[in-house]
């Protein structure tokens, strides 16, 4: 054995010796079990309001940018939309029971901003507020922990007409919205996501123009990113102020990357 190889093997042996013993008890077969994730791991499902609720104009709900976008011909394949979707608005009782049947511990769902504030700010739609109370209560009834996402891409169209995320006033609009959510639901919900995938709705909506509001502008994209960051901070402050013992975060989309070479 050459001297260089001996040194290399010795170093490798020393490194292995220093590794924690728990590493050698890990499942290295490629097959995972529930136990591999630890006792404190939360198993759950996640949805967005527009993806599942339907009832797009029911009980006082106002239009969101996704309603406007998908109602324009040619924007979505086969001109499909979320007007009915999975009809969660009417089927939530049995749908949440299915979550429990799947042995899930958590239901992360988003609030449709326009069910709460049909115009984005101002007058509150109490029927919308009551709907999410029913959703939360049903989760607690079957033993599923409710986690709220404040914003999952469905900005009120009324606010988009004023510039949307490119308008700095959105910090005030968003603060008003999150303040109401955290005050109305904070006694029952302790886990909060301020935003869902902010890079996605700013880049795809304001730069690529593929998602609503369908804008292609570097200037507006940069403004949207800045204001989204401000809203993330403001939303966190509001929730922590209103909800005792709250856990606050945001959902980020991450991709696995393989190195091209060593």
XYZ file of C-alpha atoms in Angstrom:
262
model
C 0.000 0.000 0.000
C 1.349 3.375 -0.967
C 2.016 5.931 1.731
C -0.601 8.325 0.319
C -3.262 5.637 0.337
C -2.336 4.609 3.891
C -2.731 8.187 5.123
C -6.049 8.487 3.291
C -7.394 5.284 4.825
C -6.172 6.273 8.286
C -7.912 9.625 8.023
C -11.108 7.937 6.878
C -10.945 5.507 9.798
C -10.457 8.336 12.262
C -13.385 10.245 10.786
C -15.656 7.205 11.049
C -14.600 6.684 14.651
C -15.635 10.251 15.485
C -19.112 9.932 13.950
C -22.035 9.552 16.394
C -23.117 5.979 17.011
C -26.696 6.879 16.086
C -25.612 7.267 12.483
C -24.784 3.581 12.222
C -28.236 2.619 13.436
C -29.923 4.660 10.718
C -31.933 2.978 8.005
C -29.602 2.967 4.993
C -31.633 0.581 2.831
C -33.599 3.343 1.127
C -36.839 2.266 2.818
C -38.285 4.677 5.361
C -40.570 3.955 8.275
C -42.480 6.323 10.511
C -39.962 5.714 13.290
C -37.128 7.111 11.134
C -38.640 10.581 11.439
C -38.721 10.677 15.245
C -41.501 10.945 17.783
C -41.981 14.705 17.346
C -42.403 14.671 13.566
C -45.771 16.038 12.447
C -47.549 14.095 9.697
C -50.152 16.039 7.792
C -51.682 17.340 4.605
C -51.514 20.803 3.040
C -53.876 22.626 0.705
C -54.679 26.082 -0.629
C -58.137 27.633 -0.467
C -58.406 28.148 -4.220
C -57.228 24.601 -4.922
C -60.012 22.893 -2.979
C -62.826 25.127 -1.745
C -64.859 26.000 -4.821
C -67.888 28.164 -3.937
C -65.947 30.989 -5.531
C -68.735 33.562 -5.095
C -70.802 31.999 -2.311
C -71.916 33.663 0.921
C -70.466 37.080 0.198
C -67.013 36.036 -1.038
C -65.369 38.543 -3.363
C -63.297 37.713 -6.471
C -59.586 36.950 -6.139
C -56.922 37.335 -8.796
C -57.189 33.590 -9.454
C -60.924 33.919 -10.120
C -60.279 36.752 -12.564
C -57.325 35.010 -14.234
C -58.990 31.636 -14.766
C -62.202 33.174 -16.071
C -60.280 34.604 -19.046
C -60.247 32.232 -21.989
C -56.861 30.811 -22.906
C -55.185 31.405 -19.552
C -55.540 27.804 -18.358
C -55.534 24.557 -20.332
C -59.077 23.566 -21.343
C -60.216 26.855 -19.779
C -60.599 25.105 -16.432
C -61.000 26.991 -13.167
C -61.524 26.558 -9.442
C -65.158 27.619 -9.312
C -66.093 24.207 -7.867
C -62.734 22.433 -7.455
C -63.005 19.690 -4.772
C -66.059 21.423 -3.292
C -64.382 21.504 0.121
C -66.627 24.423 1.063
C -69.570 22.037 1.155
C -67.713 18.776 1.858
C -65.278 19.895 4.574
C -66.963 17.795 7.258
C -66.318 14.475 5.499
C -63.009 15.610 3.935
C -61.499 16.341 7.339
C -62.684 12.944 8.545
C -60.680 11.422 5.682
C -57.559 13.227 6.904
C -57.949 11.525 10.255
C -58.626 8.168 8.553
C -55.292 8.550 6.734
C -53.633 8.773 10.165
C -52.533 12.357 9.633
C -51.964 14.639 12.626
C -52.075 18.037 10.910
C -54.271 19.863 8.408
C -52.518 22.914 6.977
C -55.056 24.946 5.019
C -55.171 28.514 3.812
C -57.725 31.225 4.387
C -59.282 32.825 1.315
C -58.630 36.523 1.873
C -61.787 37.452 -0.078
C -64.017 35.316 2.156
C -62.942 37.504 5.068
C -62.617 40.869 3.297
C -64.491 40.709 -0.049
C -62.921 44.035 -1.035
C -59.550 43.265 0.537
C -60.031 45.709 3.430
C -62.848 47.356 5.317
C -66.108 45.472 5.811
C -65.758 41.964 7.256
C -67.789 39.112 5.785
C -68.944 37.241 8.880
C -70.192 34.257 6.870
C -66.648 33.735 5.655
C -65.252 34.051 9.172
C -67.777 31.492 10.405
C -66.832 28.998 7.692
C -63.248 28.769 8.932
C -64.448 28.464 12.515
C -66.370 25.375 11.375
C -63.306 23.999 9.604
C -61.111 24.518 12.677
C -63.705 23.051 15.031
C -64.098 19.990 12.822
C -60.321 19.450 12.824
C -60.218 19.617 16.612
C -63.244 17.327 16.863
C -61.529 14.478 14.983
C -58.107 15.032 16.556
C -56.349 16.814 13.680
C -54.237 19.887 14.481
C -55.293 22.922 12.396
C -52.454 24.992 10.901
C -53.373 28.210 9.109
C -51.673 29.693 6.057
C -52.649 33.360 5.892
C -51.839 33.881 2.219
C -51.680 31.221 -0.484
C -51.628 33.327 -3.645
C -55.302 34.431 -3.894
C -55.002 38.205 -3.523
C -58.338 40.065 -3.606
C -58.922 41.447 -7.095
C -59.954 44.750 -5.517
C -56.415 45.124 -4.134
C -54.808 44.047 -7.386
C -56.722 46.861 -9.058
C -54.766 49.169 -6.759
C -51.402 47.667 -7.699
C -51.397 44.476 -5.627
C -48.046 43.374 -4.261
C -46.299 46.119 -6.213
C -48.063 48.750 -4.072
C -46.415 49.424 -0.714
C -49.857 50.000 0.818
C -50.238 46.239 0.822
C -48.273 46.171 4.070
C -51.219 47.940 5.733
C -53.824 45.847 3.907
C -52.082 42.634 4.891
C -51.635 43.739 8.489
C -55.367 44.419 8.798
C -56.155 40.996 7.348
C -53.723 39.026 9.542
C -54.783 40.991 12.605
C -58.373 39.860 12.135
C -57.400 36.228 11.452
C -55.153 35.949 14.479
C -57.718 37.576 16.774
C -60.633 35.471 15.555
C -58.856 32.098 15.397
C -55.848 32.499 17.694
C -57.513 30.910 20.706
C -57.839 27.633 18.777
C -54.918 27.723 16.317
C -51.293 28.052 17.474
C -49.403 27.161 14.280
C -49.341 29.809 11.558
C -47.763 30.187 8.127
C -47.660 33.838 7.083
C -47.099 33.209 3.366
C -46.898 30.255 1.028
C -43.892 30.199 -1.326
C -43.361 33.958 -1.741
C -40.802 33.510 -4.522
C -43.369 31.624 -6.566
C -46.230 34.110 -6.478
C -43.934 37.098 -7.019
C -41.727 35.637 -9.763
C -44.377 33.662 -11.637
C -47.030 36.329 -11.179
C -45.088 39.573 -11.664
C -42.040 38.549 -13.722
C -42.938 35.514 -15.842
C -46.608 36.453 -16.015
C -47.717 32.812 -16.107
C -49.765 32.975 -12.913
C -52.080 35.799 -11.856
C -51.956 38.712 -12.019
C -50.135 37.857 -15.276
C -47.667 40.767 -15.195
C -44.231 40.808 -16.837
C -42.265 43.652 -15.294
C -38.866 43.659 -13.604
C -39.757 46.879 -11.787
C -43.033 45.514 -10.402
C -41.420 42.180 -9.591
C -38.718 43.891 -7.525
C -41.341 45.965 -5.729
C -43.465 42.872 -5.073
C -40.489 41.021 -3.581
C -39.683 43.947 -1.283
C -43.268 44.385 -0.105
C -43.714 40.640 0.367
C -40.689 40.631 2.659
C -42.149 43.508 4.664
C -45.472 41.683 4.939
C -43.739 38.533 6.131
C -42.204 40.484 9.007
C -45.358 42.457 9.787
C -47.528 39.336 9.664
C -45.222 37.576 12.109
C -45.317 40.519 14.511
C -49.100 40.718 14.405
C -49.603 36.991 15.027
C -47.133 36.870 17.905
C -48.803 39.897 19.447
C -52.296 38.413 19.234
C -51.710 34.685 19.747
C -50.118 33.520 22.967
C -47.750 30.593 22.463
C -47.903 30.807 18.697
C -45.478 29.142 16.283
C -44.988 31.343 13.227
C -43.242 30.569 9.955
C -43.599 30.606 6.192
C -43.652 27.876 3.579
C -40.758 27.839 1.116
C -40.443 25.750 -2.019
C -37.075 23.969 -2.114
C -35.556 21.790 -4.833
C -33.009 18.997 -4.508
C -29.761 19.828 -6.288
C -27.173 17.318 -7.486
C -23.590 18.522 -7.969
C -22.404 18.371 -11.579
C -19.084 16.880 -10.473
C -16.908 16.423 -7.386
